[in-house]
Amino acid sequence: MFVRSLSLGVAAAALLAGGAHAADLIIPTTPQPIYEAAGFDWEGLYVGVRAGGQFVGSTTYAGYPVNSTSGVLGAAVGVNFIPVDPFLIGAEVTGDYIWNNAFSTGEFFANLRAGAVVTDSVLVYAIGGVGTNNRTGFSQGVYQLGGGVELAVTDSVTVRGELVGQGDFDGAADSFFEGAKATVGVFYHF
């Protein structure tokens, strides 16, 4: 009887050991992680082009005729930072070529931007800056203050609409905003 019990014990141990080896051959699989797209990354360097119009009201602005309208073609380079989500701060340099039937001129601004990321792909911001308006033989210090909306259309491209009021430092007792500039642009973010 002892031999029989011993044989059954050895057979059971062999079966259990074989089962353990078979279990080791199963390769466990893990489910693929679910990919959730991150929002647009507003931080960093960007460049872009823009076009629009400039409108001068009932007082002169930087030598422009009263009640005049001009075309605007320009470019911008800037950098954004998000110190605390969702607030954005940035610095931007713009250069515009402005023309109408009477003359053409260049306008350059150093701007600061402050805004809020409303959704992953929408930025609302305020912008203000100082610069210079240069025509042949004439240069005038100018300023601007306004705002805009920027929309992300891909992972690195945005479109922007912007409206700013403008004035000059000519010392005359005229209104704070002597003109306005409206532009739309396309920007590439690095």
GROMACS .gro file of C-alpha atoms in nm:
model
  190
    1MET     CA    1   0.000   0.000   0.000
    2PHE     CA    2   0.287   0.232   0.072
    3VAL     CA    3   0.425   0.181  -0.277
    4ARG     CA    4   0.086   0.255  -0.426
    5SER     CA    5   0.054   0.578  -0.225
    6LEU     CA    6   0.403   0.675  -0.316
    7SER     CA    7   0.336   0.614  -0.689
    8LEU     CA    8   0.017   0.824  -0.675
    9GLY     CA    9   0.203   1.106  -0.498
   10VAL     CA   10   0.486   1.101  -0.754
   11ALA     CA   11   0.231   1.097  -1.043
   12ALA     CA   12   0.037   1.388  -0.891
   13ALA     CA   13   0.358   1.587  -0.839
   14ALA     CA   14   0.461   1.521  -1.201
   15LEU     CA   15   0.121   1.640  -1.327
   16LEU     CA   16   0.132   1.953  -1.113
   17ALA     CA   17   0.489   2.031  -1.220
   18GLY     CA   18   0.394   1.986  -1.587
   19GLY     CA   19   0.098   2.219  -1.540
   20ALA     CA   20   0.325   2.483  -1.392
   21HIS     CA   21   0.548   2.464  -1.697
   22ALA     CA   22   0.250   2.497  -1.930
   23ALA     CA   23   0.131   2.808  -1.745
   24ASP     CA   24   0.471   2.966  -1.794
   25LEU     CA   25   0.432   2.941  -2.172
   26ILE     CA   26   0.131   3.175  -2.176
   27ILE     CA   27   0.241   3.524  -2.269
   28PRO     CA   28   0.038   3.779  -2.080
   29THR     CA   29  -0.097   4.069  -2.284
   30THR     CA   30  -0.175   4.414  -2.157
   31PRO     CA   31  -0.440   4.632  -2.311
   32GLN     CA   32  -0.321   4.921  -2.527
   33PRO     CA   33  -0.338   5.254  -2.349
   34ILE     CA   34  -0.615   5.485  -2.460
   35TYR     CA   35  -0.466   5.783  -2.644
   36GLU     CA   36  -0.614   6.114  -2.549
   37ALA     CA   37  -0.496   6.403  -2.764
   38ALA     CA   38  -0.333   6.683  -2.570
   39GLY     CA   39  -0.448   7.039  -2.625
   40PHE     CA   40  -0.261   7.284  -2.846
   41ASP     CA   41   0.071   7.394  -2.698
   42TRP     CA   42   0.055   7.775  -2.693
   43GLU     CA   43   0.400   7.813  -2.534
   44GLY     CA   44   0.710   7.885  -2.736
   45LEU     CA   45   0.829   8.070  -3.043
   46TYR     CA   46   0.604   8.154  -3.341
   47VAL     CA   47   0.619   8.342  -3.673
   48GLY     CA   48   0.345   8.454  -3.905
   49VAL     CA   49   0.210   8.677  -4.178
   50ARG     CA   50  -0.093   8.903  -4.171
   51ALA     CA   51  -0.302   9.133  -4.386
   52GLY     CA   52  -0.574   9.389  -4.321
   53GLY     CA   53  -0.652   9.757  -4.318
   54GLN     CA   54  -0.571  10.074  -4.129
   55PHE     CA   55  -0.829  10.345  -4.074
   56VAL     CA   56  -0.760  10.705  -3.965
   57GLY     CA   57  -1.042  10.908  -3.808
   58SER     CA   58  -1.107  11.280  -3.783
   59THR     CA   59  -0.759  11.364  -3.647
   60THR     CA   60  -0.428  11.289  -3.816
   61TYR     CA   61  -0.228  10.985  -3.713
   62ALA     CA   62   0.150  10.982  -3.778
   63GLY     CA   63   0.112  11.206  -4.082
   64TYR     CA   64  -0.170  11.005  -4.243
   65PRO     CA   65  -0.448  11.214  -4.397
   66VAL     CA   66  -0.772  11.256  -4.200
   67ASN     CA   67  -1.046  11.002  -4.283
   68SER     CA   68  -0.813  10.779  -4.485
   69THR     CA   69  -0.802  10.404  -4.537
   70SER     CA   70  -0.485  10.205  -4.615
   71GLY     CA   71  -0.395   9.843  -4.686
   72VAL     CA   72  -0.168   9.648  -4.451
   73LEU     CA   73   0.069   9.357  -4.522
   74GLY     CA   74   0.296   9.244  -4.242
   75ALA     CA   75   0.477   8.983  -4.040
   76ALA     CA   76   0.515   8.902  -3.671
   77VAL     CA   77   0.760   8.707  -3.455
   78GLY     CA   78   0.690   8.632  -3.092
   79VAL     CA   79   0.717   8.404  -2.793
   80ASN     CA   80   0.452   8.293  -2.541
   81PHE     CA   81   0.473   8.166  -2.184
   82ILE     CA   82   0.204   8.013  -1.962
   83PRO     CA   83   0.314   8.089  -1.605
   84VAL     CA   84  -0.012   7.957  -1.456
   85ASP     CA   85  -0.274   7.767  -1.651
   86PRO     CA   86  -0.479   7.915  -1.832
   87PHE     CA   87  -0.304   8.256  -1.834
   88LEU     CA   88  -0.061   8.345  -2.112
   89ILE     CA   89   0.195   8.624  -2.141
   90GLY     CA   90   0.410   8.697  -2.440
   91ALA     CA   91   0.627   8.938  -2.634
   92GLU     CA   92   0.590   9.008  -3.005
   93VAL     CA   93   0.757   9.221  -3.273
   94THR     CA   94   0.554   9.326  -3.578
   95GLY     CA   95   0.648   9.495  -3.902
   96ASP     CA   96   0.385   9.620  -4.147
   97TYR     CA   97   0.393   9.772  -4.493
   98ILE     CA   98   0.106  10.024  -4.517
   99TRP     CA   99  -0.004  10.183  -4.844
  100ASN     CA  100  -0.281  10.385  -5.007
  101ASN     CA  101  -0.307  10.606  -5.318
  102ALA     CA  102  -0.115  10.894  -5.157
  103PHE     CA  103   0.187  10.720  -4.996
  104SER     CA  104   0.338  10.406  -4.847
  105THR     CA  105   0.510  10.360  -4.514
  106GLY     CA  106   0.657  10.105  -4.275
  107GLU     CA  107   0.530  10.059  -3.920
  108PHE     CA  108   0.714   9.858  -3.654
  109PHE     CA  109   0.597   9.768  -3.302
  110ALA     CA  110   0.735   9.593  -2.994
  111ASN     CA  111   0.429   9.446  -2.818
  112LEU     CA  112   0.335   9.268  -2.496
  113ARG     CA  113   0.048   9.019  -2.496
  114ALA     CA  114  -0.159   8.888  -2.206
  115GLY     CA  115  -0.443   8.643  -2.250
  116ALA     CA  116  -0.627   8.332  -2.146
  117VAL     CA  117  -0.652   7.992  -2.310
  118VAL     CA  118  -1.032   7.956  -2.322
  119THR     CA  119  -1.032   7.601  -2.466
  120ASP     CA  120  -0.748   7.381  -2.586
  121SER     CA  121  -0.762   7.552  -2.927
  122VAL     CA  122  -0.883   7.909  -2.851
  123LEU     CA  123  -0.677   8.196  -2.711
  124VAL     CA  124  -0.824   8.538  -2.626
  125TYR     CA  125  -0.570   8.812  -2.561
  126ALA     CA  126  -0.501   9.182  -2.512
  127ILE     CA  127  -0.205   9.345  -2.685
  128GLY     CA  128  -0.024   9.675  -2.639
  129GLY     CA  129   0.296   9.817  -2.776
  130VAL     CA  130   0.509  10.111  -2.884
  131GLY     CA  131   0.692  10.161  -3.208
  132THR     CA  132   0.773  10.384  -3.500
  133ASN     CA  133   0.606  10.483  -3.825
  134ASN     CA  134   0.862  10.556  -4.097
  135ARG     CA  135   0.809  10.734  -4.428
  136THR     CA  136   1.073  10.893  -4.649
  137GLY     CA  137   1.205  11.185  -4.449
  138PHE     CA  138   0.952  11.137  -4.167
  139SER     CA  139   0.956  10.922  -3.853
  140GLN     CA  140   0.695  10.933  -3.576
  141GLY     CA  141   0.668  10.749  -3.243
  142VAL     CA  142   0.340  10.555  -3.222
  143TYR     CA  143   0.153  10.327  -2.981
  144GLN     CA  144  -0.127  10.072  -3.003
  145LEU     CA  145  -0.366   9.895  -2.767
  146GLY     CA  146  -0.626   9.632  -2.851
  147GLY     CA  147  -0.701   9.262  -2.855
  148GLY     CA  148  -0.767   8.954  -3.059
  149VAL     CA  149  -0.867   8.590  -3.085
  150GLU     CA  150  -0.637   8.311  -3.204
  151LEU     CA  151  -0.759   7.965  -3.310
  152ALA     CA  152  -0.546   7.651  -3.346
  153VAL     CA  153  -0.623   7.469  -3.673
  154THR     CA  154  -0.349   7.202  -3.659
  155ASP     CA  155  -0.081   7.096  -3.409
  156SER     CA  156   0.140   7.388  -3.516
  157VAL     CA  157  -0.072   7.636  -3.721
  158THR     CA  158  -0.306   7.905  -3.587
  159VAL     CA  159  -0.519   8.177  -3.741
  160ARG     CA  160  -0.567   8.511  -3.570
  161GLY     CA  161  -0.796   8.813  -3.589
  162GLU     CA  162  -0.680   9.133  -3.420
  163LEU     CA  163  -0.810   9.488  -3.376
  164VAL     CA  164  -0.599   9.766  -3.222
  165GLY     CA  165  -0.650  10.136  -3.164
  166GLN     CA  166  -0.351  10.351  -3.255
  167GLY     CA  167  -0.213  10.692  -3.164
  168ASP     CA  168   0.104  10.894  -3.203
  169PHE     CA  169   0.333  11.087  -2.972
  170ASP     CA  170   0.310  11.418  -3.160
  171GLY     CA  171   0.218  11.623  -2.852
  172ALA     CA  172  -0.106  11.752  -3.002
  173ALA     CA  173  -0.417  11.763  -2.783
  174ASP     CA  174  -0.616  11.507  -2.982
  175SER     CA  175  -0.800  11.187  -2.896
  176PHE     CA  176  -0.614  10.890  -2.743
  177PHE     CA  177  -0.692  10.668  -3.044
  178GLU     CA  178  -0.641  10.852  -3.373
  179GLY     CA  179  -0.672  10.543  -3.592
  180ALA     CA  180  -0.736  10.170  -3.591
  181LYS     CA  181  -0.577   9.866  -3.752
  182ALA     CA  182  -0.761   9.538  -3.820
  183THR     CA  183  -0.566   9.232  -3.936
  184VAL     CA  184  -0.606   8.858  -3.989
  185GLY     CA  185  -0.306   8.628  -3.998
  186VAL     CA  186  -0.167   8.277  -4.015
  187PHE     CA  187   0.103   8.172  -3.767
  188TYR     CA  188   0.337   7.875  -3.732
  189HIS     CA  189   0.429   7.766  -3.375
  190PHE     CA  190   0.759   7.583  -3.318
   0.00000   0.00000   0.00000
